[in-house]
Short mmCIF file of C-alpha atoms in Angstrom, two decimals:
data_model
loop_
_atom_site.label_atom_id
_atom_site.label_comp_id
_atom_site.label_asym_id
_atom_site.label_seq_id
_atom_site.Cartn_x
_atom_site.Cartn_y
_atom_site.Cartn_z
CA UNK A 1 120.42 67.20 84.36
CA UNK A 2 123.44 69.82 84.87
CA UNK A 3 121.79 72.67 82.75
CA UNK A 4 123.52 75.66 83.04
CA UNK A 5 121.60 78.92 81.91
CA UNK A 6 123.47 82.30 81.09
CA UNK A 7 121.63 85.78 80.90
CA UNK A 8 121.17 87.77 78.96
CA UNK A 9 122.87 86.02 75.73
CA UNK A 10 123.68 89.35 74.70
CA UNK A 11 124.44 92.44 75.29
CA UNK A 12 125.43 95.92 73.70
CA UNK A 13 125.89 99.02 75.68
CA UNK A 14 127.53 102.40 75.56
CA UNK A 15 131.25 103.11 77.27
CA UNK A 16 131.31 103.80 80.85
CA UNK A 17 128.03 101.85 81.36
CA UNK A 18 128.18 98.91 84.00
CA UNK A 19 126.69 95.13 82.76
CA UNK A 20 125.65 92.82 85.05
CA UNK A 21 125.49 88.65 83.49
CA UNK A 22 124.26 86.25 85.75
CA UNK A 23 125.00 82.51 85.98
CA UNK A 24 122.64 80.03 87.14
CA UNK A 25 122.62 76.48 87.81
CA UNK A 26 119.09 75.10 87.03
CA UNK A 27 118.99 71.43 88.80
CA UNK A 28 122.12 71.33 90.70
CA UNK A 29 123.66 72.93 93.49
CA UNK A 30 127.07 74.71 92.62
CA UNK A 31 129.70 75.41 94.97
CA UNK A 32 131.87 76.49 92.75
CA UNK A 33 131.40 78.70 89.38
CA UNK A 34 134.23 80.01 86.99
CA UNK A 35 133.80 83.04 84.67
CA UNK A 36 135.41 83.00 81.42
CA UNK A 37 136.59 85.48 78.54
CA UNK A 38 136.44 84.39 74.69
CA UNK A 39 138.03 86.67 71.91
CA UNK A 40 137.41 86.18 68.34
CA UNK A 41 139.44 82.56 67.46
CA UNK A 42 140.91 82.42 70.72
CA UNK A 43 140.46 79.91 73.32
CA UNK A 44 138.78 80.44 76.70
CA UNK A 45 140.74 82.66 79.29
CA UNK A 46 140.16 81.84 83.13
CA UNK A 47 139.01 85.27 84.20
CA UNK A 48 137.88 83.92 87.69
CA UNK A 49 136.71 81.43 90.54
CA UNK A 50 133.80 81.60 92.42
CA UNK A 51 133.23 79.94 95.60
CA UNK A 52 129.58 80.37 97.19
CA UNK A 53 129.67 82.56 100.45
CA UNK A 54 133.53 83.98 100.00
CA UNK A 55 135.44 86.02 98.22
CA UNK A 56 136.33 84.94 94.53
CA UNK A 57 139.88 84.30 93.05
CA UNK A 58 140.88 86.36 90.10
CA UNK A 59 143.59 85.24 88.00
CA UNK A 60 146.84 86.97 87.17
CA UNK A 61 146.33 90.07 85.11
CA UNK A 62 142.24 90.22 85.77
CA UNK A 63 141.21 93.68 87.83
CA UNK A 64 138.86 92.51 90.68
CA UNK A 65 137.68 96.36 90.26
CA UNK A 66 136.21 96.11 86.86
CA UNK A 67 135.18 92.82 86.95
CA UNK A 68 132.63 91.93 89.87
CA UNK A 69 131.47 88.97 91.14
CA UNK A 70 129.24 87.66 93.30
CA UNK A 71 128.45 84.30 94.57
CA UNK A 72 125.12 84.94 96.34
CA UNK A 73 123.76 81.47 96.57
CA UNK A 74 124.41 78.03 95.73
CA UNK A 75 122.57 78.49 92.13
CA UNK A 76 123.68 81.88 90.90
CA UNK A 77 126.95 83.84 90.62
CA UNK A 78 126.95 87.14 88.68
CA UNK A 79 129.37 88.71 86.63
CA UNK A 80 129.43 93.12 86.24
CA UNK A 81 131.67 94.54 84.20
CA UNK A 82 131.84 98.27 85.44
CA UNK A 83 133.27 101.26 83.42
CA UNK A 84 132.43 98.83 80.26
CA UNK A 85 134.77 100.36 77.27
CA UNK A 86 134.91 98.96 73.44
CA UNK A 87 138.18 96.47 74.77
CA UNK A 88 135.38 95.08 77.18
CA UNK A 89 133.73 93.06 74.21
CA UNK A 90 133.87 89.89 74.45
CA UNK A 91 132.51 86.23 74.87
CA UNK A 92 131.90 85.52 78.39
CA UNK A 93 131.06 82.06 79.49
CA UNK A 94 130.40 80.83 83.00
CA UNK A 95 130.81 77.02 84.47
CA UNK A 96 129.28 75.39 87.66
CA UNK A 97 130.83 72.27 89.24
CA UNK A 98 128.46 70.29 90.99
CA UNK A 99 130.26 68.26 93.69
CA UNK A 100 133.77 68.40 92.45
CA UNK A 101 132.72 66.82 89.24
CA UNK A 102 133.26 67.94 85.57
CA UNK A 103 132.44 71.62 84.66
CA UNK A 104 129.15 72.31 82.97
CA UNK A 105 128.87 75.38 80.78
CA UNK A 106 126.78 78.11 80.26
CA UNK A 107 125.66 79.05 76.54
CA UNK A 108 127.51 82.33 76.96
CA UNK A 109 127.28 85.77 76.58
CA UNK A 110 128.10 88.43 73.85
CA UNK A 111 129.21 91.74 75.03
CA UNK A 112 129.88 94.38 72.54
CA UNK A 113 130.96 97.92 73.88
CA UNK A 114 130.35 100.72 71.79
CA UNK B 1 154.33 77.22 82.24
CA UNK B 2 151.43 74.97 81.80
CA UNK B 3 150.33 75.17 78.63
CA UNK B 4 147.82 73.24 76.09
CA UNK B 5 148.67 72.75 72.22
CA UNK B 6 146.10 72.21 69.30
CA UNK B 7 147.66 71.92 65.97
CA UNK B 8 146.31 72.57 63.29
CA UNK B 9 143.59 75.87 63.70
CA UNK B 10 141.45 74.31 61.27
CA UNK B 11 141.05 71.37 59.08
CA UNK B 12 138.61 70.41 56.25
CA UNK B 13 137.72 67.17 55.21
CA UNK B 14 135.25 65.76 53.09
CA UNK B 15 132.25 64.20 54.77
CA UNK B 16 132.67 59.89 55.44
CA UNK B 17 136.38 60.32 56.18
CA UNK B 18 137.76 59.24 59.72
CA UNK B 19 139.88 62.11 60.86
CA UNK B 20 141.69 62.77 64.02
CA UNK B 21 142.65 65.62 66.09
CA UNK B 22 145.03 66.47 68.27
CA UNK B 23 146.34 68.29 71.57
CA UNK B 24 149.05 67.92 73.04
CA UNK B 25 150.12 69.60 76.91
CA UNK B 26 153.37 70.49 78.75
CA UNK B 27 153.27 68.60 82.04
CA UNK B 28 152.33 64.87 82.47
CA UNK B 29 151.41 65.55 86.28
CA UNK B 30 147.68 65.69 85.05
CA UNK B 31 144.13 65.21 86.74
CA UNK B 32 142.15 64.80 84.14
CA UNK B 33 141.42 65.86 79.91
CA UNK B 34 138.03 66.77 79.07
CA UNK B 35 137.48 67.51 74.75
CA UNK B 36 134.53 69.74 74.06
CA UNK B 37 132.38 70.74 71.26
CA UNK B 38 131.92 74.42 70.43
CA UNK B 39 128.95 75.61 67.75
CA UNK B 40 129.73 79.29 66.51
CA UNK B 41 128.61 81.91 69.11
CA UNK B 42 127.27 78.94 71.66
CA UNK B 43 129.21 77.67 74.48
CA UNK B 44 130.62 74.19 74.96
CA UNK B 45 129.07 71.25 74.74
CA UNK B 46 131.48 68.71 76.72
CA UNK B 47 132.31 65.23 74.29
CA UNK B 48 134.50 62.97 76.71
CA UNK B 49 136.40 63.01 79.90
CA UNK B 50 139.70 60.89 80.39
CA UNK B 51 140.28 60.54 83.94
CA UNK B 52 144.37 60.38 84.42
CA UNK B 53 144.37 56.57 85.35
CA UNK B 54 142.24 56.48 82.32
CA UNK B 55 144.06 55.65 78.77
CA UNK B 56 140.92 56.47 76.49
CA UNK B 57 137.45 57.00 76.61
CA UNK B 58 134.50 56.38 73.74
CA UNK B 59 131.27 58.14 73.12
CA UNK B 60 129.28 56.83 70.00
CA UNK B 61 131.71 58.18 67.02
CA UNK B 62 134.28 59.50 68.74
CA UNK B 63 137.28 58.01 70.29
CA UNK B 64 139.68 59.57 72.55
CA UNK B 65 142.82 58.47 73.66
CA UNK B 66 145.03 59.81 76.78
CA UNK B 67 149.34 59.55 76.75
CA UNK B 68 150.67 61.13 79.96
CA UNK B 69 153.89 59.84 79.13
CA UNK B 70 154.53 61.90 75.59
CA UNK B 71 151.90 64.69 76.93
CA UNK B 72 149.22 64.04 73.87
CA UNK B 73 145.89 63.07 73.61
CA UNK B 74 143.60 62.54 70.44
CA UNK B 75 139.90 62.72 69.09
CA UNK B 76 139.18 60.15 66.32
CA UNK B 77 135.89 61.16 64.35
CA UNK B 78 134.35 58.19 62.56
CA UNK B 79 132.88 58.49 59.27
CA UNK B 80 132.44 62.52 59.60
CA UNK B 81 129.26 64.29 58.95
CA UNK B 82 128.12 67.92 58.22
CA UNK B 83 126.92 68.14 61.38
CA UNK B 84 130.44 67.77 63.29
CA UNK B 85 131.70 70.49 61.80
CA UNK B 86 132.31 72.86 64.71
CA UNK B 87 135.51 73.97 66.86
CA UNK B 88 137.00 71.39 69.08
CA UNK B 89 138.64 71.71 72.00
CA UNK B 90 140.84 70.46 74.10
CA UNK B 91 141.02 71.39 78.17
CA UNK B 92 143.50 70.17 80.96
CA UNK B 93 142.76 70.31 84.69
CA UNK B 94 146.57 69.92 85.85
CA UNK B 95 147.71 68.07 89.17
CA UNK B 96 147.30 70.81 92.08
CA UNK B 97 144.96 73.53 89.71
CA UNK B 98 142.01 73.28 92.29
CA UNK B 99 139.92 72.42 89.16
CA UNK B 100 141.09 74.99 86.91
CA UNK B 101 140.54 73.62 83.09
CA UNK B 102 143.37 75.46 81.02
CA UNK B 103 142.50 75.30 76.74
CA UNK B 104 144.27 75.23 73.72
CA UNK B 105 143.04 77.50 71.21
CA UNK B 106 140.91 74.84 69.68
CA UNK B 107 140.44 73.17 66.08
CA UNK B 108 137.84 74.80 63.37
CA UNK B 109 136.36 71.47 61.88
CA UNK B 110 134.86 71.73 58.21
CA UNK B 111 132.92 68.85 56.85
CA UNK B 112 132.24 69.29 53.29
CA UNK B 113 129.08 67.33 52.13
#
């Protein structure tokens, strides 16, 4: 159990395009989902948390404009990157916690901007 | 500022050797220290979870130990393969982070056959 499912796995798009990614939970309920940011031999940036039903909590330095999230229900949270430009690419992984236990991770997705 | 320290970026080794890796973080005031596995271009396969009251945890091969005190924890490979070559790392959910798992930068692992 605790499979967490990322789509698409990747992406490429033109500047000034908008990409949605979608996280999912697949056999557990997730009240809470974080959105991360990977660069090339760097280690995973907190972009954001997402709690089910509210608002989510971006951290220091992320634009809430560009990057959009939505926790619609308790299996899915989406991630759209608006006004996409080449600085955009990236790794972007997604977590669910199921019951205030561990994180389980998405297989991430690869953004490249062009 | 909370931070989370793996030194070195990578290592080699050759395959059979026991090896160990290690992270180190800033504040002792800790909930918990989860080490993951991360193939090239795939996400992360979690490897064990030290709870804080928790001093080390073992999973088949691996090993990992917890020190609040000196801020350091470590991953001890057994007789390394091919396959565990892959980037490890190292993640901190600090006391009063609401679940927030901070990462060092991680460790590339080379096994040569």
């Amino acid at each position: 159990g605790a499979v967490v499912s990322q789509h698409p796995s990747w992406v490429i798009c033109k500047s000034g395009t908008s990409v949605k990614i979608e996280c999912r939970s697949l056999d557990f309920q997730a009240t809470t989902m974080f959105w991360y940011r990977q660069f090339p031999k760097q280690s995973l940036m907190l972009m954001a948390t997402s709690n089910e039903g509210s608002k989510a909590t971006y951290e220091q330095g992320v634009e809430k404009d560009k990057f959009l999230i939505n926790h619609a229900s308790l299996t899915l949270s989406t991630l759209t990157v608006t006004s996409a430009h080449p600085e955009d690419s990236s790794f972007y992984i997604c977590s669910a916690e199921r019951q205030q236990e561990t994180q389980y991770f998405g297989p991430g997705t690869r953004l490249l901007v062009l | 500022k909370q931070e989370v320290t793996q030194i070195p970026a990578a290592l080699s080794v050759p395959e059979g050797e026991n090896l160990v890796l290690n992270c180190s973080f800033t504040d002792s005031a800790i909930y918990n220290l989860q080490w993951f596995r991360q193939d090239p271009g795939k996400g992360l396969t979690s490897l064990l979870l030290i709870q804080s009251s928790q001093r080390e945890q073992t999973s088949g091969r691996l090993n990992a130990s917890l020190d609040k005190s000196s801020g350091r924890s470590t991953l001890y490979i057994a007789a390394s393969q091919p396959g565990d070559s892959a980037t490890y790392l190292c993640a901190v959910i600090f006391t009063g982070a609401n679940s927030k798992l901070t990462f060092g930068k991680g460790i590339t692992l080379s096994v040569r056959p």
